[in-house]
GROMACS .gro file of N, CA, C and O in nm:
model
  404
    1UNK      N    1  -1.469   1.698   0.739
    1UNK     CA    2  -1.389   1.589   0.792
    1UNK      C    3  -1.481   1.480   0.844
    1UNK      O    4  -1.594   1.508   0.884
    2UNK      N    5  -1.427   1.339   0.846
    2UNK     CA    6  -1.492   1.278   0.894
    2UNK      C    7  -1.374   1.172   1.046
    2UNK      O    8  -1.253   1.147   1.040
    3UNK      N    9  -1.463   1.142   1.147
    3UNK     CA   10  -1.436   1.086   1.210
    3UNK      C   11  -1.467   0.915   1.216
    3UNK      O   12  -1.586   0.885   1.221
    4UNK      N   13  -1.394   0.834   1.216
    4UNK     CA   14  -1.436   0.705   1.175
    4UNK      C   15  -1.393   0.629   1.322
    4UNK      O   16  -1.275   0.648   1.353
    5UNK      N   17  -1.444   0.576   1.382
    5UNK     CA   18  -1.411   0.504   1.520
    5UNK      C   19  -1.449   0.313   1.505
    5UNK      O   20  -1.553   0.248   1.505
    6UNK      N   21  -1.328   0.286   1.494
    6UNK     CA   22  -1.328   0.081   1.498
    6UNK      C   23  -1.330   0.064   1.652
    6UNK      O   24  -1.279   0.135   1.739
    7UNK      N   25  -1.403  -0.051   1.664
    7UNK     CA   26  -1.363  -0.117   1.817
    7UNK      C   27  -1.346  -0.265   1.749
    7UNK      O   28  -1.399  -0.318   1.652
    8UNK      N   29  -1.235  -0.310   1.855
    8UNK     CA   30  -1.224  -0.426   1.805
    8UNK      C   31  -1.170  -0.541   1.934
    8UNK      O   32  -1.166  -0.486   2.044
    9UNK      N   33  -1.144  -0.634   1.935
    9UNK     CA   34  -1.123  -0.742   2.029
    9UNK      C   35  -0.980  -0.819   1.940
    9UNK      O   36  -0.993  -0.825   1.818
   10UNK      N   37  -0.870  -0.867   1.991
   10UNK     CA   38  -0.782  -0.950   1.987
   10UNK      C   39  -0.836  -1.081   1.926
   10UNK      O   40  -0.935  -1.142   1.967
   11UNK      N   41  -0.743  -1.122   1.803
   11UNK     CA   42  -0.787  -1.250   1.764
   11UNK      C   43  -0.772  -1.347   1.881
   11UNK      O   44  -0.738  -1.288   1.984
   12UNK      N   45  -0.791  -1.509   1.898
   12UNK     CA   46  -0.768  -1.597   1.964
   12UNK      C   47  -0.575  -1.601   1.949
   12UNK      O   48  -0.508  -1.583   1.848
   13UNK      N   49  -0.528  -1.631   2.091
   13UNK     CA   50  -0.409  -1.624   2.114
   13UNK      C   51  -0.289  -1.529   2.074
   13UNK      O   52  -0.169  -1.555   2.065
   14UNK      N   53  -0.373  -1.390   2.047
   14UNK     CA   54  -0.285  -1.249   2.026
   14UNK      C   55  -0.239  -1.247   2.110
   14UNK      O   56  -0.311  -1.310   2.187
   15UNK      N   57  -0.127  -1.202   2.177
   15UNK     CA   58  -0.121  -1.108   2.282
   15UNK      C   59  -0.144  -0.961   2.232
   15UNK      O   60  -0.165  -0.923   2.116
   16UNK      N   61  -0.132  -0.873   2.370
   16UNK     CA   62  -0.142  -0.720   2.337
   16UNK      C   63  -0.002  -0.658   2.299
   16UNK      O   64   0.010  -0.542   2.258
   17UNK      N   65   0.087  -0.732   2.313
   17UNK     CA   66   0.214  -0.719   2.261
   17UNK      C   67   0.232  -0.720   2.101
   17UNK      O   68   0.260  -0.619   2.036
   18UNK      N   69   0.218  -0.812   2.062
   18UNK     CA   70   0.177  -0.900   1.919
   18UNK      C   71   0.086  -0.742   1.843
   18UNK      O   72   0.100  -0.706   1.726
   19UNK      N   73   0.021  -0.690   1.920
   19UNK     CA   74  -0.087  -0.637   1.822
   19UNK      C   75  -0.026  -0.455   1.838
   19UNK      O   76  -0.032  -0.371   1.748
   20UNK      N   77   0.024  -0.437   1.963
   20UNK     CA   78   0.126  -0.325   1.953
   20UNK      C   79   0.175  -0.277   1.808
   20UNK      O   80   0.143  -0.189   1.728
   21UNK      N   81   0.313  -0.427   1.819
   21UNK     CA   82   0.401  -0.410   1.736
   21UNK      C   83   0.352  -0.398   1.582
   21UNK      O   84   0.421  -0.341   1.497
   22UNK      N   85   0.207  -0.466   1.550
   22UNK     CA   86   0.142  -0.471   1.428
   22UNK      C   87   0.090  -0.369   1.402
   22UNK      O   88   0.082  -0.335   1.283
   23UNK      N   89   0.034  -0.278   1.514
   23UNK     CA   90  -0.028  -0.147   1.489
   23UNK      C   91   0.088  -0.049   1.443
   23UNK      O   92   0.059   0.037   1.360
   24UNK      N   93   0.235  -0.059   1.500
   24UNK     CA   94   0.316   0.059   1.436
   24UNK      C   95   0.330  -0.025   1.269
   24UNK      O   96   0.301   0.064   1.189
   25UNK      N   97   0.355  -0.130   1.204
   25UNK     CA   98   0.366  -0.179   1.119
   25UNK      C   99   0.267  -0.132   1.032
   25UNK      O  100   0.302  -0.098   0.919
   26UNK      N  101   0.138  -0.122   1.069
   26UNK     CA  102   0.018  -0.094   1.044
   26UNK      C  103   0.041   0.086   0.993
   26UNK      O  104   0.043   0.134   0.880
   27UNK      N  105   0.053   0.140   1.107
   27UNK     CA  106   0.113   0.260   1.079
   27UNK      C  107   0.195   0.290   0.976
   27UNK      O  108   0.153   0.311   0.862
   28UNK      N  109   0.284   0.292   1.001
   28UNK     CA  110   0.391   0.274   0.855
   28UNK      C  111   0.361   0.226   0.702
   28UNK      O  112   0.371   0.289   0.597
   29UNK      N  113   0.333   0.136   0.719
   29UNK     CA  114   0.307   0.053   0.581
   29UNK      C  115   0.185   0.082   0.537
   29UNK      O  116   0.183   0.101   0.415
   30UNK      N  117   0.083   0.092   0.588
   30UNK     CA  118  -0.041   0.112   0.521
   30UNK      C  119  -0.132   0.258   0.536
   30UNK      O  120  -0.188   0.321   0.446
   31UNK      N  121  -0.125   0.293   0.707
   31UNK     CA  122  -0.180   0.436   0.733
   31UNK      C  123  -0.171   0.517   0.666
   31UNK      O  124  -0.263   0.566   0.600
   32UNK      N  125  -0.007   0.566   0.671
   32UNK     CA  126   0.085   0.645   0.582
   32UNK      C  127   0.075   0.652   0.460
   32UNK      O  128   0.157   0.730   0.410
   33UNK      N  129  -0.032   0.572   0.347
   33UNK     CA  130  -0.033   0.565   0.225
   33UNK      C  131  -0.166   0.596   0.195
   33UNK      O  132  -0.210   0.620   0.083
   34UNK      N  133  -0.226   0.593   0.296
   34UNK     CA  134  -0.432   0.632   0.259
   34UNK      C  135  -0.416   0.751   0.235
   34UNK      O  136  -0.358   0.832   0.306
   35UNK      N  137  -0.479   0.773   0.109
   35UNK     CA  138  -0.508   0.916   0.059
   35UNK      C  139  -0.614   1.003   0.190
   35UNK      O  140  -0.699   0.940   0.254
   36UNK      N  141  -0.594   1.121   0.206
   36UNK     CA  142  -0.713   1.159   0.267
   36UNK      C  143  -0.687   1.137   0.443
   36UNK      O  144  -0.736   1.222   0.517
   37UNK      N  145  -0.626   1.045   0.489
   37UNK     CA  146  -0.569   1.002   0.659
   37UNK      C  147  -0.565   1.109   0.709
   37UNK      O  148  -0.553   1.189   0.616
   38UNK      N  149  -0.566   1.153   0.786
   38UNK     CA  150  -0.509   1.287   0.861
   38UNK      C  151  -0.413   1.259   0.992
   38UNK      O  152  -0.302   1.306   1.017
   39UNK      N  153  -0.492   1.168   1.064
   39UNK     CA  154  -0.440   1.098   1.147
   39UNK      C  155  -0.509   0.956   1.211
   39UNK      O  156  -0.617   0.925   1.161
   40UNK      N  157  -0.456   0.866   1.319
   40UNK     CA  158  -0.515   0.771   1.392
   40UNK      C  159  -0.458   0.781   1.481
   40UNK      O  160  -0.339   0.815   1.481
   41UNK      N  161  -0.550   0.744   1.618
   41UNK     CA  162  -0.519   0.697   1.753
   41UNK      C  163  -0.554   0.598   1.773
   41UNK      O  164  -0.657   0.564   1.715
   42UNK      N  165  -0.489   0.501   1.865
   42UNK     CA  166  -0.470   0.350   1.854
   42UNK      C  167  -0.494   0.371   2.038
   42UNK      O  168  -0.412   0.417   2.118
   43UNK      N  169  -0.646   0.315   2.067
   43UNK     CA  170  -0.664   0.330   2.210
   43UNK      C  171  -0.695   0.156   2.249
   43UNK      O  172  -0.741   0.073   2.171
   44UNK      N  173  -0.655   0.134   2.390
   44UNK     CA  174  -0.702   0.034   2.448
   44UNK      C  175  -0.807   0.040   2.527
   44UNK      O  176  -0.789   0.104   2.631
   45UNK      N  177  -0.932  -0.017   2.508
   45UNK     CA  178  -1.074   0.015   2.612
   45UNK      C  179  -1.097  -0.106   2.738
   45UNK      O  180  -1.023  -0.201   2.764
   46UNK      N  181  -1.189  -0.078   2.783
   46UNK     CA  182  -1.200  -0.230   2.917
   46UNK      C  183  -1.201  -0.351   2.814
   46UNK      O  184  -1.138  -0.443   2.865
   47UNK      N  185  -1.245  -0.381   2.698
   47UNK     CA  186  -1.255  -0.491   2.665
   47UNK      C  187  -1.219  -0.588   2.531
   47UNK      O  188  -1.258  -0.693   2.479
   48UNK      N  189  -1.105  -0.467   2.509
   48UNK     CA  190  -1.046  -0.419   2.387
   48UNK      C  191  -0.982  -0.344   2.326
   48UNK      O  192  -0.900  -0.284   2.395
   49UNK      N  193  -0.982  -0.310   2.186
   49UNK     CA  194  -0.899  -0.212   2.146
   49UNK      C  195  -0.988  -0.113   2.050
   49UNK      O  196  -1.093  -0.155   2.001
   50UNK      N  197  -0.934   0.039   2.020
   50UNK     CA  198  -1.013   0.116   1.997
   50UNK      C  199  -0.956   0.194   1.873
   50UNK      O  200  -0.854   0.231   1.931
   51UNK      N  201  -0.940   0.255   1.728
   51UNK     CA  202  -0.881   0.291   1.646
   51UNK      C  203  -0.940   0.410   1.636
   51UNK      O  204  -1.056   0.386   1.603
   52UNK      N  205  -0.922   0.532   1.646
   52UNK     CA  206  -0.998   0.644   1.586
   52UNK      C  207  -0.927   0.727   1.444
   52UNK      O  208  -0.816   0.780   1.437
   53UNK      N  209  -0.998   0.720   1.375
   53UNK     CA  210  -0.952   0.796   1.237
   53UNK      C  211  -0.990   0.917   1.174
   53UNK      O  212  -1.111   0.928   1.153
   54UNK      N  213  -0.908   1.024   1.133
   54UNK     CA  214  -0.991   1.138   1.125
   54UNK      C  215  -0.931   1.166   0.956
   54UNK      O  216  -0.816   1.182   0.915
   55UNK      N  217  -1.048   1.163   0.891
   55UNK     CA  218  -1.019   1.180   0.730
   55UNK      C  219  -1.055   1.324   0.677
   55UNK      O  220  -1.148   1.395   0.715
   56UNK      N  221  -0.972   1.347   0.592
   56UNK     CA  222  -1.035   1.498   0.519
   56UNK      C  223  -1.199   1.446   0.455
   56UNK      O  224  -1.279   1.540   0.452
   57UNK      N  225  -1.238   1.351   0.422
   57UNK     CA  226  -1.417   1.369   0.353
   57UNK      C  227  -1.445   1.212   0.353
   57UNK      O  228  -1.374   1.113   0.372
   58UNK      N  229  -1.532   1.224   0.333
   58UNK     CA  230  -1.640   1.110   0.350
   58UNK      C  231  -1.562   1.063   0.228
   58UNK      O  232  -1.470   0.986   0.258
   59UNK      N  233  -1.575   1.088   0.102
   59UNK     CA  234  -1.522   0.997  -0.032
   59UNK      C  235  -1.318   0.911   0.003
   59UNK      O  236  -1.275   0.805  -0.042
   60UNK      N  237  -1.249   1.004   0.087
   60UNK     CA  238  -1.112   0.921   0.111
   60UNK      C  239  -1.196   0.789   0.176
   60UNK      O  240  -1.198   0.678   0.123
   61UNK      N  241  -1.267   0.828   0.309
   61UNK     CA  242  -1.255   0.694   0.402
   61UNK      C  243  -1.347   0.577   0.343
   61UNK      O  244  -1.346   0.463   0.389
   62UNK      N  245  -1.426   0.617   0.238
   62UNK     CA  246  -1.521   0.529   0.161
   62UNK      C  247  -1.431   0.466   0.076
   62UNK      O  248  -1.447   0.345   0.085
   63UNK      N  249  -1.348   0.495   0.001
   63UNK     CA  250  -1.258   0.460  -0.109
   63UNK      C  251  -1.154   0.337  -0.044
   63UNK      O  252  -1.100   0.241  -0.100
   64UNK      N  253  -1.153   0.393   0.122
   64UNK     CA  254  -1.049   0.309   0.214
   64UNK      C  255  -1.135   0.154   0.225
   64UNK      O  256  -1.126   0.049   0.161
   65UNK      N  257  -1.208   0.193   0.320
   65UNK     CA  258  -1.300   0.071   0.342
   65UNK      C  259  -1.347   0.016   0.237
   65UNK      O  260  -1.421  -0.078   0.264
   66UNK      N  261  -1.329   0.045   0.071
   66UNK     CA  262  -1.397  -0.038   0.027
   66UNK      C  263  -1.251  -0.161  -0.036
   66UNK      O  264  -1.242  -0.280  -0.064
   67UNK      N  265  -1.177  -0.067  -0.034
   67UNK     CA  266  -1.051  -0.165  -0.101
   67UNK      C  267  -0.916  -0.202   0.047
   67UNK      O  268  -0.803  -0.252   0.050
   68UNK      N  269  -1.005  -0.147   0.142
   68UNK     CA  270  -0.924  -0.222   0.293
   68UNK      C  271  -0.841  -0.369   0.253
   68UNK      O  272  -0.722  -0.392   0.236
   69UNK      N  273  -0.982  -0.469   0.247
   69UNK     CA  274  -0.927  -0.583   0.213
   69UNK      C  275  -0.849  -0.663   0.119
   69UNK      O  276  -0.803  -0.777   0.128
   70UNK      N  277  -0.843  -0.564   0.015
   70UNK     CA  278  -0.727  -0.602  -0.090
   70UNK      C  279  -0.633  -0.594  -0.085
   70UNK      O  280  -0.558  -0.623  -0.179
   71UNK      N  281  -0.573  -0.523   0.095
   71UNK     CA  282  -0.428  -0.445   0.075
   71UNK      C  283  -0.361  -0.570   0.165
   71UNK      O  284  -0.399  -0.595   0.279
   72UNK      N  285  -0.276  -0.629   0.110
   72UNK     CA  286  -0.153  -0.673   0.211
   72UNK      C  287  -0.151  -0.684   0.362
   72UNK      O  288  -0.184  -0.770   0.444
   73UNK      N  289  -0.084  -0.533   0.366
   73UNK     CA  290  -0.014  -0.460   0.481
   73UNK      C  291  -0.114  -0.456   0.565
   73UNK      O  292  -0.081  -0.463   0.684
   74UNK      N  293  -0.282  -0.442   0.531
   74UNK     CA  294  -0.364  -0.383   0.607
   74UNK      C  295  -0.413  -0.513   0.659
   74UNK      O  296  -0.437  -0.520   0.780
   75UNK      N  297  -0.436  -0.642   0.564
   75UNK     CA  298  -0.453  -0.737   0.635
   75UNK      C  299  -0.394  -0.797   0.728
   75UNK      O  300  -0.454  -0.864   0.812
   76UNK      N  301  -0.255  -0.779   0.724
   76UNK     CA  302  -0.159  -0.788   0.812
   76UNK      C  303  -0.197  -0.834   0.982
   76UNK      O  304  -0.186  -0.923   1.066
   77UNK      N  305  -0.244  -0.713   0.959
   77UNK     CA  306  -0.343  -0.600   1.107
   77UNK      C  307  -0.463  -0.667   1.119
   77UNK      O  308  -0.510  -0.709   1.225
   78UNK      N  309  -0.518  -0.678   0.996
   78UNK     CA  310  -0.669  -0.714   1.010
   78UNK      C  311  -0.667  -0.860   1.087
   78UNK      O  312  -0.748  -0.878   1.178
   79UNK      N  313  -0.560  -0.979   1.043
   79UNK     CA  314  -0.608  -1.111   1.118
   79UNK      C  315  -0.540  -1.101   1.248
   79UNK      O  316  -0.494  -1.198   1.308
   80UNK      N  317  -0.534  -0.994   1.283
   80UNK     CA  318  -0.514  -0.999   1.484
   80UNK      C  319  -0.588  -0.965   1.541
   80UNK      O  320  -0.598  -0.987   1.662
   81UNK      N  321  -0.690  -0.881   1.452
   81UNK     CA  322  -0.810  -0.942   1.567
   81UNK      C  323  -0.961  -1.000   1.518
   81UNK      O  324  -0.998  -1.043   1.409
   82UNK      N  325  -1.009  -0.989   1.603
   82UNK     CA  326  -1.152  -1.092   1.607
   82UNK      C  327  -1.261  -1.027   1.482
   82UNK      O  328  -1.306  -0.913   1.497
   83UNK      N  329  -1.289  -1.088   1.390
   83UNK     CA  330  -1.403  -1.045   1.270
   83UNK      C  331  -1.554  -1.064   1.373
   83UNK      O  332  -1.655  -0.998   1.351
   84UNK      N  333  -1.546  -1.132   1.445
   84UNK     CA  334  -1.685  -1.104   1.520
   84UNK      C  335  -1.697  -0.987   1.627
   84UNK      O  336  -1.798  -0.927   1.663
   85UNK      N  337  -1.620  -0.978   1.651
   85UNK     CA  338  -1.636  -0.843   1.752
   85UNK      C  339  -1.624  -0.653   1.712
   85UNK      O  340  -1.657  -0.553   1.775
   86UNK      N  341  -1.568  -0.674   1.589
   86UNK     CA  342  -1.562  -0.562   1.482
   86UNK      C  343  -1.660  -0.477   1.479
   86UNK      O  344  -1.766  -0.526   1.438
   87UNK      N  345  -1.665  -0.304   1.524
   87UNK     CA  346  -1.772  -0.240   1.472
   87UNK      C  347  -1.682  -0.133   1.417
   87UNK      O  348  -1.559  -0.132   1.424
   88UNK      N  349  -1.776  -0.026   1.350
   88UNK     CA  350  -1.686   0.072   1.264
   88UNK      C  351  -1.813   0.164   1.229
   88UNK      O  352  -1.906   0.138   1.152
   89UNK      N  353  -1.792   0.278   1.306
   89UNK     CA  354  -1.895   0.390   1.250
   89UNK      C  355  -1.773   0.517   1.199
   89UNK      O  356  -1.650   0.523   1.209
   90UNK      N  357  -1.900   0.629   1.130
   90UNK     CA  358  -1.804   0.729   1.058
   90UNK      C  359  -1.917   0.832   1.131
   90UNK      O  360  -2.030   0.789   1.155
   91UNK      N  361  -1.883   0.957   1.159
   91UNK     CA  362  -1.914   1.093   1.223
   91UNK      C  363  -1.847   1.210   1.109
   91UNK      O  364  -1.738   1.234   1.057
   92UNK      N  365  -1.959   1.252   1.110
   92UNK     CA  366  -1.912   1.408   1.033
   92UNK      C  367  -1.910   1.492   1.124
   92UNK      O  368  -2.003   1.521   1.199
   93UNK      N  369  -1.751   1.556   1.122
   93UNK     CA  370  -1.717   1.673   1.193
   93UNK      C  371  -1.772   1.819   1.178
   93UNK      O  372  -1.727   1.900   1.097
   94UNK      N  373  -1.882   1.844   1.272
   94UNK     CA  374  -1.948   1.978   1.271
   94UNK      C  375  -1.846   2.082   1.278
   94UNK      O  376  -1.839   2.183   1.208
   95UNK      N  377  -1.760   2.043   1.382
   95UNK     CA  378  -1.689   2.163   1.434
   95UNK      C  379  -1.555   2.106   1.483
   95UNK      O  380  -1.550   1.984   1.494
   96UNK      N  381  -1.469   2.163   1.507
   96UNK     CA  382  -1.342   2.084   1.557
   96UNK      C  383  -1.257   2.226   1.702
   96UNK      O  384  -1.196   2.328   1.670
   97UNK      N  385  -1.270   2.205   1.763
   97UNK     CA  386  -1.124   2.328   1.832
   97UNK      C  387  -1.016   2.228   1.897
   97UNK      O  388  -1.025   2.106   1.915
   98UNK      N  389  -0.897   2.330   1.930
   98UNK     CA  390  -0.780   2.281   1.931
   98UNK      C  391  -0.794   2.370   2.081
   98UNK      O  392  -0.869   2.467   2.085
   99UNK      N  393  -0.724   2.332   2.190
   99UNK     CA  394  -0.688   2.407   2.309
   99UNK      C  395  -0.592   2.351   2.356
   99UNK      O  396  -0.586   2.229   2.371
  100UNK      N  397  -0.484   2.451   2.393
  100UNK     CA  398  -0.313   2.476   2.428
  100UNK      C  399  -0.331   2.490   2.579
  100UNK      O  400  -0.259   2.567   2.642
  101UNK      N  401  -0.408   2.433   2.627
  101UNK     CA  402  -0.411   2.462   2.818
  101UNK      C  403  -0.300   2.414   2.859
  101UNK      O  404  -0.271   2.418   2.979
   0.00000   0.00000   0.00000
């Protein structure tokens, strides 16, 4: 599995409202159709916003990012926020546990 983590910043004159409602849109329309997705969490940080993605293999989330920008729905999402503040790393999952505390 791989773990893929975006940080990102609000375009000029988003609100956090605005980018809410785009992230379930986001969800729906485009998440929901990536081969390989497993899931995303959609976090807010001190200075921004935070996406974490967890893919079955390195080849889904490569296949994603390379045709991201051709999709519609995904651009949608993409011009709310800032292209300069954008980072995006990927982590290979050594190990994973689940705990029911």
């Amino acid at each position: 599995m791989i773990v893929e983590i975006t940080t990102y910043k609000t375009a000029k004159n988003v609100t956090h409202e605005e980018l809410l409602l785009a992230s379930k849109a986001f969800n729906k329309d485009y998440c929901s159709k990536c081969k390989g997705l497993i899931s995303r969490q959609f976090l807010k940080t001190e200075d921004g916003y935070m996406d974490i993605f967890v893919w079955k293999s390195k080849e889904d989330v490569e296949k994603v990012q390379k045709t991201f920008m051709e999709n519609e729905d995904a651009m949608k999402f993409a011009r709310l926020t800032d292209t300069t503040s954008l980072t995006m790393e990927n982590y290979e999952v050594l190990e994973a546990y689940d705990f029911n505390n």
